[in-house]
PDB file of C-alpha atoms in Angstrom:
ATOM      1  CA  MET S 826       4.662   4.010  27.472  1.00  0.00           C
ATOM      2  CA  ALA S 827       6.685   5.187  24.589  1.00  0.00           C
ATOM      3  CA  ASN S 828       7.645   8.519  24.561  1.00  0.00           C
ATOM      4  CA  VAL S 829       8.557  11.205  21.623  1.00  0.00           C
ATOM      5  CA  SER S 830       9.399  14.430  20.842  1.00  0.00           C
ATOM      6  CA  VAL S 831       6.801  16.902  19.159  1.00  0.00           C
ATOM      7  CA  TYR S 832       7.919  19.190  16.643  1.00  0.00           C
ATOM      8  CA  ASN S 833       6.572  22.264  14.922  1.00  0.00           C
ATOM      9  CA  ILE S 834       6.353  22.848  11.195  1.00  0.00           C
ATOM     10  CA  GLU S 835      10.217  24.615  11.885  1.00  0.00           C
ATOM     11  CA  GLY S 836      11.264  21.233  12.904  1.00  0.00           C
ATOM     12  CA  LYS S 837      12.152  22.548  16.387  1.00  0.00           C
ATOM     13  CA  GLU S 838      11.419  20.258  19.235  1.00  0.00           C
ATOM     14  CA  VAL S 839       8.170  21.854  21.432  1.00  0.00           C
ATOM     15  CA  GLY S 840       7.745  19.431  23.926  1.00  0.00           C
ATOM     16  CA  THR S 841       7.181  15.573  23.905  1.00  0.00           C
ATOM     17  CA  ILE S 842       4.003  12.930  24.000  1.00  0.00           C
ATOM     18  CA  ASP S 843       3.453   9.531  25.780  1.00  0.00           C
ATOM     19  CA  LEU S 844       2.249   7.029  23.128  1.00  0.00           C
ATOM     20  CA  ASN S 845      -0.350   4.493  24.093  1.00  0.00           C
ATOM     21  CA  ASP S 846       1.383   0.982  24.425  1.00  0.00           C
ATOM     22  CA  ALA S 847      -1.817  -0.501  23.368  1.00  0.00           C
ATOM     23  CA  VAL S 848      -1.092   0.809  20.142  1.00  0.00           C
ATOM     24  CA  PHE S 849       1.804   2.163  19.562  1.00  0.00           C
ATOM     25  CA  GLY S 850       4.245  -0.109  22.285  1.00  0.00           C
ATOM     26  CA  VAL S 851       2.589  -3.799  21.227  1.00  0.00           C
ATOM     27  CA  GLU S 852       5.107  -7.162  20.565  1.00  0.00           C
ATOM     28  CA  VAL S 853       5.328  -6.688  16.548  1.00  0.00           C
ATOM     29  CA  ASN S 854       3.985  -9.676  15.068  1.00  0.00           C
ATOM     30  CA  GLU S 855       5.488 -10.255  11.643  1.00  0.00           C
ATOM     31  CA  HIS S 856       3.203 -12.861  10.470  1.00  0.00           C
ATOM     32  CA  LEU S 857       0.154 -10.773  10.796  1.00  0.00           C
ATOM     33  CA  VAL S 858       1.731  -7.893   9.099  1.00  0.00           C
ATOM     34  CA  HIS S 859       2.912  -9.589   6.286  1.00  0.00           C
ATOM     35  CA  MET S 860      -0.675 -11.034   5.878  1.00  0.00           C
ATOM     36  CA  ALA S 861      -1.984  -7.754   5.998  1.00  0.00           C
ATOM     37  CA  VAL S 862       0.152  -6.503   3.389  1.00  0.00           C
ATOM     38  CA  VAL S 863      -0.706  -9.578   0.864  1.00  0.00           C
ATOM     39  CA  ASN S 864      -3.899  -9.271   2.145  1.00  0.00           C
ATOM     40  CA  GLN S 865      -4.204  -5.283   0.730  1.00  0.00           C
ATOM     41  CA  LEU S 866      -2.310  -6.136  -2.290  1.00  0.00           C
ATOM     42  CA  ALA S 867      -4.419  -9.143  -3.475  1.00  0.00           C
ATOM     43  CA  ASN S 868      -7.766  -7.222  -2.703  1.00  0.00           C
ATOM     44  CA  ASN S 869      -6.559  -4.486  -5.181  1.00  0.00           C
ATOM     45  CA  ARG S 870      -6.078  -6.990  -7.992  1.00  0.00           C
ATOM     46  CA  GLN S 871      -8.629  -6.751 -10.828  1.00  0.00           C
ATOM     47  CA  GLY S 872      -8.252 -10.331 -11.448  1.00  0.00           C
ATOM     48  CA  THR S 873      -9.379  -9.376 -15.512  1.00  0.00           C
ATOM     49  CA  GLN S 874      -6.255 -11.153 -17.186  1.00  0.00           C
ATOM     50  CA  LYS S 875      -7.308 -13.815 -19.938  1.00  0.00           C
ATOM     51  CA  ALA S 876      -5.844 -15.656 -22.774  1.00  0.00           C
ATOM     52  CA  LYS S 877      -7.531 -17.521 -25.068  1.00  0.00           C
ATOM     53  CA  THR S 878      -6.693 -21.713 -25.032  1.00  0.00           C
ATOM     54  CA  ARG S 879      -6.465 -23.854 -28.177  1.00  0.00           C
ATOM     55  CA  SER S 880     -10.282 -24.286 -28.161  1.00  0.00           C
ATOM     56  CA  GLU S 881     -11.412 -20.737 -27.787  1.00  0.00           C
ATOM     57  CA  VAL S 882      -8.969 -19.472 -30.733  1.00  0.00           C
ATOM     58  CA  SER S 883     -10.641 -19.121 -34.136  1.00  0.00           C
ATOM     59  CA  GLY S 884      -9.610 -21.343 -36.949  1.00  0.00           C
ATOM     60  CA  GLY S 885      -7.687 -24.725 -36.916  1.00  0.00           C
ATOM     61  CA  GLY S 886     -10.108 -26.903 -37.978  1.00  0.00           C
ATOM     62  CA  ARG S 887      -8.635 -28.665 -41.197  1.00  0.00           C
ATOM     63  CA  LYS S 888      -6.069 -30.892 -40.507  1.00  0.00           C
ATOM     64  CA  PRO S 889      -2.754 -28.684 -42.289  1.00  0.00           C
ATOM     65  CA  TRP S 890      -1.395 -31.786 -43.986  1.00  0.00           C
ATOM     66  CA  ARG S 891      -1.667 -35.528 -44.539  1.00  0.00           C
ATOM     67  CA  GLN S 892      -0.471 -37.662 -41.393  1.00  0.00           C
ATOM     68  CA  LYS S 893       2.096 -39.265 -43.328  1.00  0.00           C
ATOM     69  CA  GLY S 894       4.673 -38.908 -46.487  1.00  0.00           C
ATOM     70  CA  THR S 895       5.443 -35.323 -45.762  1.00  0.00           C
ATOM     71  CA  GLY S 896       8.520 -35.241 -43.994  1.00  0.00           C
ATOM     72  CA  HIS S 897       6.546 -32.940 -41.405  1.00  0.00           C
ATOM     73  CA  ALA S 898       5.969 -33.886 -37.985  1.00  0.00           C
ATOM     74  CA  ARG S 899       2.336 -34.656 -37.641  1.00  0.00           C
ATOM     75  CA  GLN S 900      -0.083 -31.833 -37.048  1.00  0.00           C
ATOM     76  CA  GLY S 901      -3.616 -32.128 -36.315  1.00  0.00           C
ATOM     77  CA  SER S 902      -4.256 -28.089 -36.393  1.00  0.00           C
ATOM     78  CA  THR S 903      -2.722 -25.111 -36.934  1.00  0.00           C
ATOM     79  CA  ARG S 904      -3.799 -23.526 -33.408  1.00  0.00           C
ATOM     80  CA  ALA S 905      -2.392 -25.639 -31.225  1.00  0.00           C
ATOM     81  CA  PRO S 906       0.169 -23.959 -28.813  1.00  0.00           C
ATOM     82  CA  GLN S 907       3.433 -24.693 -30.925  1.00  0.00           C
ATOM     83  CA  TRP S 908       2.322 -23.113 -33.965  1.00  0.00           C
ATOM     84  CA  THR S 909       2.049 -18.833 -34.360  1.00  0.00           C
ATOM     85  CA  GLY S 910      -0.959 -17.623 -33.481  1.00  0.00           C
ATOM     86  CA  GLY S 911      -2.316 -20.794 -31.408  1.00  0.00           C
ATOM     87  CA  GLY S 912      -3.979 -21.100 -27.872  1.00  0.00           C
ATOM     88  CA  VAL S 913      -2.034 -20.510 -25.012  1.00  0.00           C
ATOM     89  CA  VAL S 914      -1.374 -23.427 -22.347  1.00  0.00           C
ATOM     90  CA  PHE S 915      -3.234 -23.463 -19.308  1.00  0.00           C
ATOM     91  CA  ALA S 916      -4.158 -19.913 -20.187  1.00  0.00           C
ATOM     92  CA  PRO S 917      -5.061 -17.277 -17.263  1.00  0.00           C
ATOM     93  CA  THR S 918      -8.729 -16.279 -16.877  1.00  0.00           C
ATOM     94  CA  PRO S 919     -10.265 -14.023 -15.035  1.00  0.00           C
ATOM     95  CA  ARG S 920     -10.391 -14.999 -11.158  1.00  0.00           C
ATOM     96  CA  GLU S 921     -10.922 -13.363  -7.653  1.00  0.00           C
ATOM     97  CA  TYR S 922      -7.792 -12.816  -5.787  1.00  0.00           C
ATOM     98  CA  SER S 923      -9.102 -11.119  -2.432  1.00  0.00           C
ATOM     99  CA  PHE S 924      -9.365 -13.227   0.994  1.00  0.00           C
ATOM    100  CA  LYS S 925     -10.504 -11.984   4.152  1.00  0.00           C
ATOM    101  CA  MET S 926      -8.791 -11.200   7.153  1.00  0.00           C
ATOM    102  CA  ASN S 927     -10.502 -10.986  10.496  1.00  0.00           C
ATOM    103  CA  LYS S 928     -11.090  -7.845  12.480  1.00  0.00           C
ATOM    104  CA  LYS S 929      -8.780  -8.464  15.433  1.00  0.00           C
ATOM    105  CA  GLU S 930      -6.001  -9.585  12.770  1.00  0.00           C
ATOM    106  CA  LYS S 931      -6.375  -6.378  11.188  1.00  0.00           C
ATOM    107  CA  ARG S 932      -6.083  -4.104  13.913  1.00  0.00           C
ATOM    108  CA  ALA S 933      -3.251  -6.598  15.312  1.00  0.00           C
ATOM    109  CA  ALA S 934      -1.304  -6.160  12.273  1.00  0.00           C
ATOM    110  CA  LEU S 935      -1.795  -2.204  12.269  1.00  0.00           C
ATOM    111  CA  LYS S 936      -0.866  -1.836  15.569  1.00  0.00           C
ATOM    112  CA  SER S 937       2.640  -3.572  15.126  1.00  0.00           C
ATOM    113  CA  ALA S 938       3.414  -1.591  12.083  1.00  0.00           C
ATOM    114  CA  LEU S 939       2.990   1.561  14.292  1.00  0.00           C
ATOM    115  CA  SER S 940       4.802   0.285  16.989  1.00  0.00           C
ATOM    116  CA  SER S 941       7.666  -0.708  14.534  1.00  0.00           C
ATOM    117  CA  ARG S 942       7.977   2.762  13.359  1.00  0.00           C
ATOM    118  CA  VAL S 943       8.098   3.828  16.757  1.00  0.00           C
ATOM    119  CA  GLU S 944      10.842   1.440  17.862  1.00  0.00           C
ATOM    120  CA  GLU S 945      12.708   2.712  14.680  1.00  0.00           C
ATOM    121  CA  ASN S 946      12.133   6.072  15.643  1.00  0.00           C
ATOM    122  CA  LYS S 947      10.329   6.922  12.268  1.00  0.00           C
ATOM    123  CA  PHE S 948       7.665   8.290  14.041  1.00  0.00           C
ATOM    124  CA  ILE S 949       7.532  12.168  13.883  1.00  0.00           C
ATOM    125  CA  VAL S 950       4.721  14.086  15.950  1.00  0.00           C
ATOM    126  CA  ILE S 951       4.028  17.672  15.108  1.00  0.00           C
ATOM    127  CA  ASP S 952       1.769  19.506  17.020  1.00  0.00           C
ATOM    128  CA  GLU S 953       0.089  21.076  14.448  1.00  0.00           C
ATOM    129  CA  LEU S 954       0.018  21.289  10.858  1.00  0.00           C
ATOM    130  CA  LYS S 955      -2.406  23.380   9.117  1.00  0.00           C
ATOM    131  CA  PHE S 956      -2.131  25.951   6.510  1.00  0.00           C
ATOM    132  CA  ASP S 957      -4.537  28.911   5.192  1.00  0.00           C
ATOM    133  CA  GLU S 958      -3.828  28.259   1.533  1.00  0.00           C
ATOM    134  CA  ILE S 959      -2.973  25.516  -0.684  1.00  0.00           C
ATOM    135  CA  LYS S 960       0.855  25.900  -1.342  1.00  0.00           C
ATOM    136  CA  THR S 961       2.763  22.830  -2.179  1.00  0.00           C
ATOM    137  CA  LYS S 962       6.255  24.448  -1.497  1.00  0.00           C
ATOM    138  CA  LYS S 963       5.432  25.546   1.985  1.00  0.00           C
ATOM    139  CA  PHE S 964       4.486  21.409   2.313  1.00  0.00           C
ATOM    140  CA  GLN S 965       8.046  20.640   0.706  1.00  0.00           C
ATOM    141  CA  GLU S 966       9.757  23.235   3.651  1.00  0.00           C
ATOM    142  CA  VAL S 967       7.965  21.408   6.311  1.00  0.00           C
ATOM    143  CA  LEU S 968       9.178  18.159   5.088  1.00  0.00           C
ATOM    144  CA  ASN S 969      13.131  19.730   4.841  1.00  0.00           C
ATOM    145  CA  ASN S 970      12.496  21.038   8.272  1.00  0.00           C
ATOM    146  CA  LEU S 971      12.286  17.932   9.400  1.00  0.00           C
ATOM    147  CA  HIS S 972      14.861  16.051   7.473  1.00  0.00           C
ATOM    148  CA  VAL S 973      12.459  13.653   5.534  1.00  0.00           C
ATOM    149  CA  ASN S 974      12.182  12.769   2.475  1.00  0.00           C
ATOM    150  CA  LYS S 975       9.805   9.821   2.164  1.00  0.00           C
ATOM    151  CA  ALA S 976       6.731   9.948   4.194  1.00  0.00           C
ATOM    152  CA  LEU S 977       3.176   8.842   5.225  1.00  0.00           C
ATOM    153  CA  VAL S 978       1.615  11.729   6.661  1.00  0.00           C
ATOM    154  CA  VAL S 979      -1.360  11.067   9.088  1.00  0.00           C
ATOM    155  CA  LEU S 980      -3.904  14.294   9.537  1.00  0.00           C
ATOM    156  CA  GLU S 981      -7.326  14.568  11.243  1.00  0.00           C
ATOM    157  CA  ASP S 982     -10.248  15.022   9.210  1.00  0.00           C
ATOM    158  CA  GLY S 983     -10.910  18.171   7.680  1.00  0.00           C
ATOM    159  CA  ASN S 984      -7.210  19.752   6.709  1.00  0.00           C
ATOM    160  CA  THR S 985      -7.876  19.556   2.957  1.00  0.00           C
ATOM    161  CA  ASN S 986      -5.293  22.696   2.300  1.00  0.00           C
ATOM    162  CA  VAL S 987      -2.296  20.334   3.799  1.00  0.00           C
ATOM    163  CA  GLU S 988      -3.853  17.122   1.930  1.00  0.00           C
ATOM    164  CA  ILE S 989      -4.026  19.054  -1.649  1.00  0.00           C
ATOM    165  CA  SER S 990      -0.566  20.422  -0.876  1.00  0.00           C
ATOM    166  CA  ALA S 991       1.167  17.479  -0.781  1.00  0.00           C
ATOM    167  CA  LYS S 992      -0.514  15.544  -3.726  1.00  0.00           C
ATOM    168  CA  ASN S 993       2.038  16.929  -6.211  1.00  0.00           C
ATOM    169  CA  ILE S 994       5.058  15.595  -3.945  1.00  0.00           C
ATOM    170  CA  PRO S 995       5.844  12.068  -5.108  1.00  0.00           C
ATOM    171  CA  ALA S 996       7.045  10.516  -2.242  1.00  0.00           C
ATOM    172  CA  VAL S 997       4.709  11.800   0.035  1.00  0.00           C
ATOM    173  CA  LYS S 998       0.961  10.302   0.756  1.00  0.00           C
ATOM    174  CA  THR S 999      -1.267  11.942   3.229  1.00  0.00           C
ATOM    175  CA  ALA S1000      -3.806   9.693   4.687  1.00  0.00           C
ATOM    176  CA  ARG S1001      -6.610  10.413   7.363  1.00  0.00           C
ATOM    177  CA  THR S1002      -6.915   8.575  10.843  1.00  0.00           C
ATOM    178  CA  ASN S1003      -9.376   6.190   9.591  1.00  0.00           C
ATOM    179  CA  THR S1004      -8.023   5.317   6.281  1.00  0.00           C
ATOM    180  CA  ILE S1005      -4.677   4.443   7.511  1.00  0.00           C
ATOM    181  CA  ASN S1006      -3.437   0.841   6.703  1.00  0.00           C
ATOM    182  CA  VAL S1007       0.073  -1.549   6.903  1.00  0.00           C
ATOM    183  CA  TYR S1008       1.103  -1.408   3.396  1.00  0.00           C
ATOM    184  CA  ASP S1009       1.050   2.303   3.717  1.00  0.00           C
ATOM    185  CA  ILE S1010       2.828   2.590   6.841  1.00  0.00           C
ATOM    186  CA  LEU S1011       5.620  -0.089   5.937  1.00  0.00           C
ATOM    187  CA  LYS S1012       6.099   1.566   2.383  1.00  0.00           C
ATOM    188  CA  TYR S1013       7.044   4.841   3.311  1.00  0.00           C
ATOM    189  CA  ASN S1014      10.322   5.458   5.277  1.00  0.00           C
ATOM    190  CA  THR S1015       8.932   7.762   7.816  1.00  0.00           C
ATOM    191  CA  VAL S1016       5.248   8.453   9.537  1.00  0.00           C
ATOM    192  CA  ILE S1017       4.513  11.823  10.569  1.00  0.00           C
ATOM    193  CA  THR S1018       1.166  12.886  12.086  1.00  0.00           C
ATOM    194  CA  THR S1019      -0.371  15.096  14.348  1.00  0.00           C
ATOM    195  CA  LYS S1020      -0.875  15.730  17.817  1.00  0.00           C
ATOM    196  CA  ALA S1021      -4.621  15.189  16.893  1.00  0.00           C
ATOM    197  CA  ALA S1022      -4.476  12.523  14.617  1.00  0.00           C
ATOM    198  CA  VAL S1023      -2.587  10.551  17.263  1.00  0.00           C
ATOM    199  CA  ALA S1024      -5.420  11.419  19.739  1.00  0.00           C
ATOM    200  CA  THR S1025      -8.182   9.931  16.955  1.00  0.00           C
ATOM    201  CA  ILE S1026      -5.944   7.121  16.748  1.00  0.00           C
ATOM    202  CA  GLU S1027      -5.321   6.045  20.460  1.00  0.00           C
ATOM    203  CA  GLU S1028      -9.153   6.455  20.945  1.00  0.00           C
ATOM    204  CA  VAL S1029     -10.142   4.277  17.686  1.00  0.00           C
ATOM    205  CA  TYR S1030      -7.467   1.378  18.617  1.00  0.00           C
ATOM    206  CA  ALA S1031      -7.024   1.630  22.042  1.00  0.00           C
TER     207      ALA S1031
END
């Protein structure tokens, strides 16, 4: 069972916590992690790109010049792809990029991502993170105390003041325990979470 230090918002170690190996100590499955990232990015694509083929471009019905005797190469339409204003060869059309992953695969990928952060000592647990008011400066001070620049901060539900305080910090993203995903865990250098959030994650995914 992995044992990590617990810090307060001043960056001082105030204890330790045992992490459940069923969530934070699994063998990392790189294939599933990769598949989960591709799945999320693909599902976020709009798929609305569109360009016109030569059959969709207006004009070009008349042959620009006669077939022989002009010295030019033969041309049948001014809307062929080699002409300015012509159609696009193999033009992109609207399509759906999303695909499905099994629920078990998604859970395994998330556990792998969390376990990799624990292995790399990039998983920081705070005893409590609550603000009486919305204050970005105060949140930045917490990051400075923990010596972290780019982080995914996982919070328990109802911690609105902290969520809003972090919004204006470009290299930080907040997430609730039910919205964490593989892509964000890997994108940010460090995962910061509270003891309450750890307990919720273990309860849901163990």
